[in-house]
PDB file of C-alpha atoms and ligand atoms in Angstrom:
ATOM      1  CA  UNK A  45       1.192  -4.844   0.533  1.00 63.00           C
ATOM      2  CA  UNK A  46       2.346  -2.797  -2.381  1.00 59.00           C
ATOM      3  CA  UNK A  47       6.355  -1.738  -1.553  1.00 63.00           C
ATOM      4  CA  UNK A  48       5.160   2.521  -2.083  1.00 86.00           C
ATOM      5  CA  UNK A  49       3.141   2.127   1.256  1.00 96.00           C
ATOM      6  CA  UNK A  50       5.423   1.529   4.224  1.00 95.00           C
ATOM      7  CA  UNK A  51       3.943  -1.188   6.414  1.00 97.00           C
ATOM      8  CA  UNK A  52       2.556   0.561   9.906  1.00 98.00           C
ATOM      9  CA  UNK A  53       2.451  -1.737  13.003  1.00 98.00           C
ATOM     10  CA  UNK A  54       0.787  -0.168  15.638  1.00 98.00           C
ATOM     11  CA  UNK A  55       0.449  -1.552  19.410  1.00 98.00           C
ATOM     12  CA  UNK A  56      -3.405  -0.914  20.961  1.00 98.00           C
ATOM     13  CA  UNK A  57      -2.719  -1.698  24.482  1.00 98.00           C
ATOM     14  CA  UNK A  58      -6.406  -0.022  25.629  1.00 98.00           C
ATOM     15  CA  UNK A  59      -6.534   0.190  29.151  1.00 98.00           C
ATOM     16  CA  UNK A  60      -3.234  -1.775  30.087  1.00 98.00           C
ATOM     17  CA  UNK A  61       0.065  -1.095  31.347  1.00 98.00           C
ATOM     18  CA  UNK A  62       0.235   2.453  33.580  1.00 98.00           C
ATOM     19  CA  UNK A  63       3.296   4.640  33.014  1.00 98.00           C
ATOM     20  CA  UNK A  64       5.931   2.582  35.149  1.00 98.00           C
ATOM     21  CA  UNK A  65       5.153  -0.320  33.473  1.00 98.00           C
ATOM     22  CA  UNK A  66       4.809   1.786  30.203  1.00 98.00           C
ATOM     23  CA  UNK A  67       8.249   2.840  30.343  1.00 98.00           C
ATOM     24  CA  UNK A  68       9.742  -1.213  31.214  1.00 98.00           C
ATOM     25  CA  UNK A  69       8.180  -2.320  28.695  1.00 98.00           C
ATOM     26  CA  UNK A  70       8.683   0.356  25.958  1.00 98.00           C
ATOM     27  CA  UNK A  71      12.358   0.240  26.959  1.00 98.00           C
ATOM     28  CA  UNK A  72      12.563  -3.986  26.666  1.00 98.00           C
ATOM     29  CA  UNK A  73      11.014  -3.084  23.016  1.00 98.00           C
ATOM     30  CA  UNK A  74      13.373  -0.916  22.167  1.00 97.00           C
ATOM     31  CA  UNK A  75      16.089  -3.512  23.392  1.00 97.00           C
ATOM     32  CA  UNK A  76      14.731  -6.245  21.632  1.00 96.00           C
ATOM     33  CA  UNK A  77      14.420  -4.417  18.477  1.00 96.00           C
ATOM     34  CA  UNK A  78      17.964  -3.435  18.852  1.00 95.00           C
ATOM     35  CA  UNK A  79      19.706  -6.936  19.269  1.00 95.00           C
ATOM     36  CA  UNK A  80      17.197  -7.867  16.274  1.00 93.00           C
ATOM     37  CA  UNK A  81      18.968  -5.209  14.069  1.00 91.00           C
ATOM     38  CA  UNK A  82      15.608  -3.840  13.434  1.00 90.00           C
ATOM     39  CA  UNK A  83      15.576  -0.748  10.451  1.00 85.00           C
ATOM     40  CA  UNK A  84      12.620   1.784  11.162  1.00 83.00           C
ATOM     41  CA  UNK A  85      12.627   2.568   6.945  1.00 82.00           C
ATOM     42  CA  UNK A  86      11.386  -1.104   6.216  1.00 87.00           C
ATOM     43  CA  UNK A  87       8.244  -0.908   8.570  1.00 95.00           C
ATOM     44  CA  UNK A  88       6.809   1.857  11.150  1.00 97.00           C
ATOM     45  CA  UNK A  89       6.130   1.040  14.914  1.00 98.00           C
ATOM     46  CA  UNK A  90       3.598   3.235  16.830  1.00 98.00           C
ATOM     47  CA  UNK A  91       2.487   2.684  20.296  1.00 98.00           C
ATOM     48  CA  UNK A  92      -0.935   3.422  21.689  1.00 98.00           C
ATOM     49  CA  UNK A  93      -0.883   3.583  25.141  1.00 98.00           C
ATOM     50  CA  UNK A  94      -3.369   5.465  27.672  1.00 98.00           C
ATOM     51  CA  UNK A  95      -3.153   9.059  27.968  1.00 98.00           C
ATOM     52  CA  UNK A  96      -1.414   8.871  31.280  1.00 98.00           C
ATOM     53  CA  UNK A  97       1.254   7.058  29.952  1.00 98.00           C
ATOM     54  CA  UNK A  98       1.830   9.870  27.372  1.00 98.00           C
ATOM     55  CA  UNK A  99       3.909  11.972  28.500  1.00 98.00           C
ATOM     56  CA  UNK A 100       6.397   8.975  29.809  1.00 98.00           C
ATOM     57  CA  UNK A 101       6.876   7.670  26.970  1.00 98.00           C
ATOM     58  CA  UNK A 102       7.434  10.902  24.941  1.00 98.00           C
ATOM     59  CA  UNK A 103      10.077  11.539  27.335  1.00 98.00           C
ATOM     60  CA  UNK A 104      11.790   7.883  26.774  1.00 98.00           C
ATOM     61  CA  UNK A 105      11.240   8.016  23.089  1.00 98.00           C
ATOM     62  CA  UNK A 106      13.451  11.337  23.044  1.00 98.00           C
ATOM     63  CA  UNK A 107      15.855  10.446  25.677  1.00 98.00           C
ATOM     64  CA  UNK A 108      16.547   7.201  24.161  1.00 97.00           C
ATOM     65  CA  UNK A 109      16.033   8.297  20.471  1.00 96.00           C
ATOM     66  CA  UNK A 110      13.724   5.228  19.978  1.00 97.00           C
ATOM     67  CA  UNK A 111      12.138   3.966  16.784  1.00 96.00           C
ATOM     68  CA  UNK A 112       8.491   4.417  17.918  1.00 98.00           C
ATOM     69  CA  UNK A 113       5.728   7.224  16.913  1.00 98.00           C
ATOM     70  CA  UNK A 114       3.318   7.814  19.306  1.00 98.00           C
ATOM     71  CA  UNK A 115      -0.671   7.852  19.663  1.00 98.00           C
ATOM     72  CA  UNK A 116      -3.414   7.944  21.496  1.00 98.00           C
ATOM     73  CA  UNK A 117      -6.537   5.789  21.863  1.00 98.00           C
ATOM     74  CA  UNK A 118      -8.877   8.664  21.400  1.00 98.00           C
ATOM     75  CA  UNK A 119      -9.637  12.486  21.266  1.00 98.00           C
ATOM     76  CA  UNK A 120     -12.482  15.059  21.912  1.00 98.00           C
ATOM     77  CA  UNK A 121     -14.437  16.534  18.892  1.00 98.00           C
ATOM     78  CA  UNK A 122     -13.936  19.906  20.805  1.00 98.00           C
ATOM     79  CA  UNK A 123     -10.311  21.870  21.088  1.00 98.00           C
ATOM     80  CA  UNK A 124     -11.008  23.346  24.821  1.00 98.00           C
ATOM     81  CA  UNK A 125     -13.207  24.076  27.215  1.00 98.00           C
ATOM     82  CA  UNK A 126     -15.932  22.632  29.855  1.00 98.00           C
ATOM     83  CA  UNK A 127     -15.769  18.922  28.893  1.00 98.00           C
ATOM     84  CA  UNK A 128     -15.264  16.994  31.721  1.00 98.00           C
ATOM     85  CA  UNK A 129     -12.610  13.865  31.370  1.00 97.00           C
ATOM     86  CA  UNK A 130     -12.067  14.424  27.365  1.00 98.00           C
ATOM     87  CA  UNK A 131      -8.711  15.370  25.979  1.00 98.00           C
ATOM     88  CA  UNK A 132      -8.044  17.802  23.226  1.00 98.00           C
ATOM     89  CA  UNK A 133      -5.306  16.714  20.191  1.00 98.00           C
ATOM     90  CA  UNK A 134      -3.973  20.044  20.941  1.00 98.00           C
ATOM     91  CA  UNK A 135      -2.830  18.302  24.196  1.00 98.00           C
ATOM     92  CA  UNK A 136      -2.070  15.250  22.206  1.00 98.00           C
ATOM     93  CA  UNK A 137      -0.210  17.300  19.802  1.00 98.00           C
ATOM     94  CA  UNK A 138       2.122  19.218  22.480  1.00 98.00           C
ATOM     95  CA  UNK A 139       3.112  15.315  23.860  1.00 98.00           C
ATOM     96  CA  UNK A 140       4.252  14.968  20.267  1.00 98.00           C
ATOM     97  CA  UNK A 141       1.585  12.414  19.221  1.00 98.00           C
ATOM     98  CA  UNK A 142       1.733  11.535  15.487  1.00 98.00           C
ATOM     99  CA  UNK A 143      -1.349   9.501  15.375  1.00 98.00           C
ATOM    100  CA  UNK A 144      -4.943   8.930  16.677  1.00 98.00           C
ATOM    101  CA  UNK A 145      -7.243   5.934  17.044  1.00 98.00           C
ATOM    102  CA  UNK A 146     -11.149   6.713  16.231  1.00 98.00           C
ATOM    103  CA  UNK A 147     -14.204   4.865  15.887  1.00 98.00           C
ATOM    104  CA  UNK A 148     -12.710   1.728  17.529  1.00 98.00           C
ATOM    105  CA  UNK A 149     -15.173  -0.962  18.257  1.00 97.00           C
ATOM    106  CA  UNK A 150     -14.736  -0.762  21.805  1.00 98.00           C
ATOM    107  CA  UNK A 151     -15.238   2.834  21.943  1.00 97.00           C
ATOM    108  CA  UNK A 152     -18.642   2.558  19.521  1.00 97.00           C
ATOM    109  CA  UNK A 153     -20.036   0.136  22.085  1.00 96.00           C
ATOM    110  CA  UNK A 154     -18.750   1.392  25.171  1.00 97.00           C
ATOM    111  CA  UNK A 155     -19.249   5.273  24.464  1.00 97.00           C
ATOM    112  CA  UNK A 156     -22.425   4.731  22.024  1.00 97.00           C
ATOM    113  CA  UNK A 157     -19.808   6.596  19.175  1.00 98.00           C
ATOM    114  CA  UNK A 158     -21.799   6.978  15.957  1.00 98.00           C
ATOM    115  CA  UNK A 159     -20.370   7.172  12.373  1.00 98.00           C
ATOM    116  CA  UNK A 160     -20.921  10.846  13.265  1.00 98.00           C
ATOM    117  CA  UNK A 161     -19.004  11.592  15.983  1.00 98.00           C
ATOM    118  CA  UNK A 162     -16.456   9.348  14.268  1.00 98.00           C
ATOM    119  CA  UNK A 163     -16.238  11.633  11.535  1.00 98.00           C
ATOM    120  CA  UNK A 164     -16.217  14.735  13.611  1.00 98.00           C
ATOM    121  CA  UNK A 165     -13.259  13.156  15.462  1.00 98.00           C
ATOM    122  CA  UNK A 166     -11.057  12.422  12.444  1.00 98.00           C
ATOM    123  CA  UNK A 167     -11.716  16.253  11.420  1.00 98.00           C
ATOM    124  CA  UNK A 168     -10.388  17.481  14.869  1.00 98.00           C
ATOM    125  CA  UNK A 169      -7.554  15.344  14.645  1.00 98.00           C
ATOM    126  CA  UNK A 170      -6.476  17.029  11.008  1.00 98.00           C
ATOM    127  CA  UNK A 171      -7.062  20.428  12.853  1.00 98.00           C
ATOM    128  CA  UNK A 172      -4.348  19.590  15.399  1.00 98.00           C
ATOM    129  CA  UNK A 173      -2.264  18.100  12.685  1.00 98.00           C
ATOM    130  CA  UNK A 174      -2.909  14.684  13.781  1.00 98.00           C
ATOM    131  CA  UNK A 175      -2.888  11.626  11.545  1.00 98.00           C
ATOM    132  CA  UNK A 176      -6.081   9.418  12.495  1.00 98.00           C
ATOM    133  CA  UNK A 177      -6.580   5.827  12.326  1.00 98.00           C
ATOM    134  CA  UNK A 178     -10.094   5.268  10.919  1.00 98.00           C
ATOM    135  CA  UNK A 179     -11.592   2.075  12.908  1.00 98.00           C
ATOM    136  CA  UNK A 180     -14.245  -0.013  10.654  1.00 98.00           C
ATOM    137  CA  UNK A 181     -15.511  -3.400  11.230  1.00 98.00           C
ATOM    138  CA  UNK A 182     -18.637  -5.531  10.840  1.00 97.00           C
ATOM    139  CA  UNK A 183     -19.981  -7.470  13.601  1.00 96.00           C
ATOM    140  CA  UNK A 184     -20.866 -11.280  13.617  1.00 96.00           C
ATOM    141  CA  UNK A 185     -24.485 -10.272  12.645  1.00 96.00           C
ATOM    142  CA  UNK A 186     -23.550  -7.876  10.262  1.00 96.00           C
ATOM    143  CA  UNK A 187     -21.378 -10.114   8.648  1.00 95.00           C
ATOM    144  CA  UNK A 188     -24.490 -12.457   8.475  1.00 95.00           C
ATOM    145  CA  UNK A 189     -26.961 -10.024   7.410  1.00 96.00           C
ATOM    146  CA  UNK A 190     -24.679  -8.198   4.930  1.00 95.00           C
ATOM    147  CA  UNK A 191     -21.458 -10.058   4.019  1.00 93.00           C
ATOM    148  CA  UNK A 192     -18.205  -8.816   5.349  1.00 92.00           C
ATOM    149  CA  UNK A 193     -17.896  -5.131   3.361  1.00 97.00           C
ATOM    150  CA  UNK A 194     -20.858  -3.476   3.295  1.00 97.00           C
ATOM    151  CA  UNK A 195     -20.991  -1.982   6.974  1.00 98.00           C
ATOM    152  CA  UNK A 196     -17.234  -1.262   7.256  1.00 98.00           C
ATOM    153  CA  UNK A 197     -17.544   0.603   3.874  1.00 98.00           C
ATOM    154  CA  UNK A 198     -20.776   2.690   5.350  1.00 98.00           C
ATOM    155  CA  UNK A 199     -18.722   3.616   7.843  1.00 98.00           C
ATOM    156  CA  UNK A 200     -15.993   4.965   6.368  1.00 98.00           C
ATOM    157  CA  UNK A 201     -17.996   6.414   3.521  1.00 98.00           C
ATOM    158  CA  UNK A 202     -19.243   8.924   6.609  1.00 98.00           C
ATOM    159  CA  UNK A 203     -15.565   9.453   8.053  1.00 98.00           C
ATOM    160  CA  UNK A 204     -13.879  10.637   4.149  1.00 98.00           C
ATOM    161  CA  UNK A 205     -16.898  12.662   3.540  1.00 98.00           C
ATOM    162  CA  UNK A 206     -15.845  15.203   6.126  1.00 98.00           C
ATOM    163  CA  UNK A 207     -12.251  14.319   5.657  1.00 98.00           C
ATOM    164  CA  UNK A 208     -10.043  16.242   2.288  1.00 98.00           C
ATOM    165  CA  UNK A 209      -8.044  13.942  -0.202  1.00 97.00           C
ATOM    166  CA  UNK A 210      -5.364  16.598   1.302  1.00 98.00           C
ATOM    167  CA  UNK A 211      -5.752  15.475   4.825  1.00 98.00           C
ATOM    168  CA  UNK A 212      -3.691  12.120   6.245  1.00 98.00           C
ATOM    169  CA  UNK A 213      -5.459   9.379   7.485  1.00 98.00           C
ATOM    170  CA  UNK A 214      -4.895   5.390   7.559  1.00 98.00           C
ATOM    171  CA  UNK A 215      -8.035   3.440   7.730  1.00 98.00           C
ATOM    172  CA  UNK A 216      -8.285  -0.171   9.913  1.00 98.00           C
ATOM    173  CA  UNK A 217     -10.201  -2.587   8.633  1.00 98.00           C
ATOM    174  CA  UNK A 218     -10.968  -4.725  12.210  1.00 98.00           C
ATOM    175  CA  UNK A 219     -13.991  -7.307  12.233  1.00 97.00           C
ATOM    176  CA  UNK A 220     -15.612  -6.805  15.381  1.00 96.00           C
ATOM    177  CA  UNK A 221     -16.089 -10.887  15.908  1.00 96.00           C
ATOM    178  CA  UNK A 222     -12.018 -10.925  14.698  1.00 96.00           C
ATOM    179  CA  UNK A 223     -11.099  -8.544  18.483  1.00 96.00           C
ATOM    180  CA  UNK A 224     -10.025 -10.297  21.050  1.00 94.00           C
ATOM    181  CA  UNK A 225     -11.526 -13.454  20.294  1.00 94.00           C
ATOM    182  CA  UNK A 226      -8.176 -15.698  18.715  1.00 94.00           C
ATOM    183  CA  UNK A 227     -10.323 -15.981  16.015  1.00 94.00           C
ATOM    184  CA  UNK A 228      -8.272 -14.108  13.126  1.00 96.00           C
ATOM    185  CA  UNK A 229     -10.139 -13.264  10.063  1.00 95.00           C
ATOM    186  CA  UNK A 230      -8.436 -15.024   6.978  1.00 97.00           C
ATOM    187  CA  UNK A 231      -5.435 -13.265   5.528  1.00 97.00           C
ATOM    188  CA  UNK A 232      -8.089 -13.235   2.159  1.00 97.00           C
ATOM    189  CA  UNK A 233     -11.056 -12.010   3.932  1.00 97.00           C
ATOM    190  CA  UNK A 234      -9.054  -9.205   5.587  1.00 98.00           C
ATOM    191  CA  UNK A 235      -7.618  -8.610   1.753  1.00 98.00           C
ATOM    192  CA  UNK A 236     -11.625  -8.825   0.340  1.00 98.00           C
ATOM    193  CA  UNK A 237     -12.304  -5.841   2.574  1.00 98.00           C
ATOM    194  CA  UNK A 238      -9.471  -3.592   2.430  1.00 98.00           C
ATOM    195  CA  UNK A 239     -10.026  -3.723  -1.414  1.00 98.00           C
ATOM    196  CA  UNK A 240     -13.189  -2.385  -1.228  1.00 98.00           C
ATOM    197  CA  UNK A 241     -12.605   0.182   1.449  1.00 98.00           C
ATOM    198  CA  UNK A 242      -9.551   1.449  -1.402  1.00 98.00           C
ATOM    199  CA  UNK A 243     -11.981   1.268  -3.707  1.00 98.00           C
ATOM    200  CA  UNK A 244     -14.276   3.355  -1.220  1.00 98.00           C
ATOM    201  CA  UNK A 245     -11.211   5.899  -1.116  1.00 98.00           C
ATOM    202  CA  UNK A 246     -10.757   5.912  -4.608  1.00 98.00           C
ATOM    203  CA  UNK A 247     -14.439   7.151  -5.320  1.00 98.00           C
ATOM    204  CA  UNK A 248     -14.418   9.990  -2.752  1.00 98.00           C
ATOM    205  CA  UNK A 249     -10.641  11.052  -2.828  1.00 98.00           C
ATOM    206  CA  UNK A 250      -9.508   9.872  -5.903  1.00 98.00           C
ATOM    207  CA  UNK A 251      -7.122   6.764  -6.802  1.00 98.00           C
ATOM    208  CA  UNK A 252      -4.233   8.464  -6.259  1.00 97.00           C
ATOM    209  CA  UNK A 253      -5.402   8.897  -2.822  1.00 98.00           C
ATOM    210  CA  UNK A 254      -6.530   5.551  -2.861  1.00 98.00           C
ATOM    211  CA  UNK A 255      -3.309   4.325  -4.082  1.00 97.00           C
ATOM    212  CA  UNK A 256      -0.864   5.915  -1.421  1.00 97.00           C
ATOM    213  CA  UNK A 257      -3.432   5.210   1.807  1.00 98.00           C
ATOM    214  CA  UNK A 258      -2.541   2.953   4.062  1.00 98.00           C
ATOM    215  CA  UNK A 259      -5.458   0.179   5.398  1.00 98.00           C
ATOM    216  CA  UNK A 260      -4.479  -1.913   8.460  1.00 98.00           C
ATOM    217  CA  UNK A 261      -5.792  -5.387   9.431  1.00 98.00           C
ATOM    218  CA  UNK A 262      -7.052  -5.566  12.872  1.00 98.00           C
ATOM    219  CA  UNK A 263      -8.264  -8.798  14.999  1.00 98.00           C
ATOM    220  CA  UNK A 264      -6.115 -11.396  16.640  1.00 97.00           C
ATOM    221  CA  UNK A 265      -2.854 -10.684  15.142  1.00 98.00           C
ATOM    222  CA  UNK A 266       0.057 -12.149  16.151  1.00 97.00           C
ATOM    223  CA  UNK A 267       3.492 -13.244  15.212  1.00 97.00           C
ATOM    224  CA  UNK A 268       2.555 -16.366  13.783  1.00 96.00           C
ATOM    225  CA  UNK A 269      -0.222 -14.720  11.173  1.00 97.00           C
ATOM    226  CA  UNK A 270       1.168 -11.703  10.471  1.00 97.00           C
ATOM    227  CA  UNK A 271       3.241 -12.467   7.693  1.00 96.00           C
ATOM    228  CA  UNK A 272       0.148 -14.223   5.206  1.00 96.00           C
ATOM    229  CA  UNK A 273      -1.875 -10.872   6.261  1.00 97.00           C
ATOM    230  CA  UNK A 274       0.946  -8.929   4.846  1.00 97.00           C
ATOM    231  CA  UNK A 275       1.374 -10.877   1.854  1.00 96.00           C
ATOM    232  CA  UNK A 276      -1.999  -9.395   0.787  1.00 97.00           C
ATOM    233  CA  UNK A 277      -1.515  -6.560  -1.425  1.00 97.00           C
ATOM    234  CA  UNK A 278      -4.017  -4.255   0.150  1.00 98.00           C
ATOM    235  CA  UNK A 279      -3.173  -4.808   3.192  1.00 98.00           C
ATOM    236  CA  UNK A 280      -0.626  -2.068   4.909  1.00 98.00           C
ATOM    237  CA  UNK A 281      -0.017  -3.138   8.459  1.00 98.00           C
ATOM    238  CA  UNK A 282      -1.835  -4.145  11.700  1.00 98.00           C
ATOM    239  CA  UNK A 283      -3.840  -2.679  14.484  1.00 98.00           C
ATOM    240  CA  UNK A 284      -2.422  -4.845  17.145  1.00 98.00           C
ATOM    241  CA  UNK A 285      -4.048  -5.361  20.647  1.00 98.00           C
ATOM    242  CA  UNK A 286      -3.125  -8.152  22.585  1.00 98.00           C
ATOM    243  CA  UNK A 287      -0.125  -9.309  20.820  1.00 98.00           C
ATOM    244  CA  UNK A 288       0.842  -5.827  21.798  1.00 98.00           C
ATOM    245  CA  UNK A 289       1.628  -6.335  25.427  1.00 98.00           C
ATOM    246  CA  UNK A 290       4.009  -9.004  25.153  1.00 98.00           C
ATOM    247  CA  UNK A 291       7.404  -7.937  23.954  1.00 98.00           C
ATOM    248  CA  UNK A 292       8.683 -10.788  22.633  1.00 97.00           C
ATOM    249  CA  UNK A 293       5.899 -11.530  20.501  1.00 97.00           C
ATOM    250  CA  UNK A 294       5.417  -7.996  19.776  1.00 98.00           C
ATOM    251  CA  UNK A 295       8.893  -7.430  18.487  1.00 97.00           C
ATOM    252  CA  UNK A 296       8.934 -10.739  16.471  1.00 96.00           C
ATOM    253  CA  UNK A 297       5.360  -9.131  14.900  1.00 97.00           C
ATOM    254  CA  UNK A 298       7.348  -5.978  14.039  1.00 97.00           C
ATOM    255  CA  UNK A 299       9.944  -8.170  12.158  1.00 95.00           C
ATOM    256  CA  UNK A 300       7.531 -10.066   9.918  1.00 93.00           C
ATOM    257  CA  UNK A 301       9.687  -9.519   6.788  1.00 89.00           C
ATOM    258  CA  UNK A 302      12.040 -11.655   8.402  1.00 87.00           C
ATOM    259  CA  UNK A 303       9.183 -14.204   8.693  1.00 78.00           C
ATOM    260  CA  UNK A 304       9.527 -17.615   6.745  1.00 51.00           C
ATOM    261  CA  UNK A 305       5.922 -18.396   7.063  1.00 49.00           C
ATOM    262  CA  UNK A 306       4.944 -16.357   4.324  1.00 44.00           C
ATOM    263  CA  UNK A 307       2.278 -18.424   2.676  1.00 49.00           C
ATOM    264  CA  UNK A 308       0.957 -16.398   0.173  1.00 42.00           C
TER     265      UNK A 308
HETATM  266  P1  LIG B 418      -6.655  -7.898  19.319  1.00 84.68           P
HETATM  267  O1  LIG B 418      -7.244  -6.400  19.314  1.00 84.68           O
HETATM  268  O2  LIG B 418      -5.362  -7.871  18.553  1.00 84.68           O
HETATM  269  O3  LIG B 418      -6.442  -8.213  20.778  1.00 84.68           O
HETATM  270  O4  LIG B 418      -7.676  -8.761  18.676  1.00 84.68           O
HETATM  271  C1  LIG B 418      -7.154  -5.602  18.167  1.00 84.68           C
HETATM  272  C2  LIG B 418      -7.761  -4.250  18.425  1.00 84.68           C
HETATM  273  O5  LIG B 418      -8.751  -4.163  19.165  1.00 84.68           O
HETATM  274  O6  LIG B 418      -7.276  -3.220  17.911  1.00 84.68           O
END
């Protein structure tokens, strides 16, 4: 992690918690983070949560003046109109989202998104003034056919060719055999990749837009790994998905500079 890119931690809960439980849980966060003497400048926290829980937790984050950006899990390629169950970022935008997940591996098996539609995505986002977080990954085969960079670099080479070196974006570097599964990749693997998706950066935006993006490491993060992931110096943060939902280990995540298990 190089100290000009501030370390992003950001909670993927997919299709958990609905808006009651939302609003415990986000509040228990906030709590925890609190007592912890937590300081938003040394790393940033944004949540993910479904789009009904939006509005919710826009409304805690305000009340409360919480240290949490928001997001969503996903957006429409179109703006308006007849396109039944999608959601604009102009709606995401008006619940004060800062950020926007595309391309994750869950959504390019379960919705058949292509690099394509990925790309057209993180273009709507910038039109709504939305910062998106470019999902990559290779699967198990891929990873056998390939090695670990070449398909997460293919797929991002699509996403920054319609994207400006003006526009913001983060890109998340999560192994599709890493999701879900316990099975971490190695904090050197994860470091392997998201120097050759900078280096990807660096040849269509330039380095200095190579040099001030942020990458994320995505796949069975927790607490306990966090800290040798952000030892790595390309390495800017986590995409976070079950460790998310538990607040406990969530906010202990959050604090990894605290951690004493760096093992770098
Ligand atoms: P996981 O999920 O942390 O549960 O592996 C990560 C993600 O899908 O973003």
């Amino acid at each position: 992690m190089a100290t000009m890119r501030r370390p992003l931690i950001a909670g993927n809960w997919k299709m958990n918690l609905d808006h009651l439980q939302a609003i415990a849980f986000t509040q228990k966060l906030g709590w925890a983070l609190k007592d912890a003497k937590y300081i938003a400048s040394d790393v940033e926290v944004a949540l993910f949560p479904p789009f009904t829980d939006l509005r919710s937790l826009q409304t805690l984050i305000n009340a409360d003046s919480l240290p949490f950006e928001l997001g969503a899990q996903d957006l429409s390629v179109h703006d308006d109109g007849a396109h039944t169950g999608d959601v604009s970022g102009a709606f995401l935008k008006a619940l004060e989202c800062s950020y926007v997940i595309v391309g994750h591996s869950e959504r390019r098996a379960d919705h058949h998104e292509t690099d394509d539609t990925i790309a057209a995505k993180s273009v709507a986002a910038r039109r709504h003034g939305l910062t998106p977080i470019v999902c990559v990954g290779e699967t198990a085969e891929d990873l056998e056919l390939h090695g670990a960079s070449k398909v997460p670099v293919d797929q991002l080479t699509v996403v920054l060719n319609s994207l400006s070196k003006d526009d913001d974006y983060v890109v998340a570097y999560e192994p599709v055999w890493a999701i879900g599964s316990g099975q971490a990749a190695t904090a050197d693997q994860a470091n392997d990749v998201a120097r050759a998706l900078r280096e990807t950066i660096s040849s269509v935006h330039g380095p200095d837009k190579a040099e001030t993006t942020r990458i994320l490491y995505g796949g069975s993060v927790k607490a306990a790994n966090i800290a040798s992931f952000m030892s790595r110096e390309h390495v800017d943060g986590a995409l976070v998905g079950g460790a998310s939902l538990d607040v406990s280990e969530f906010s202990s995540l959050i604090q990894f500079p605290k951690h004493v298990t760096l093992d770098s």
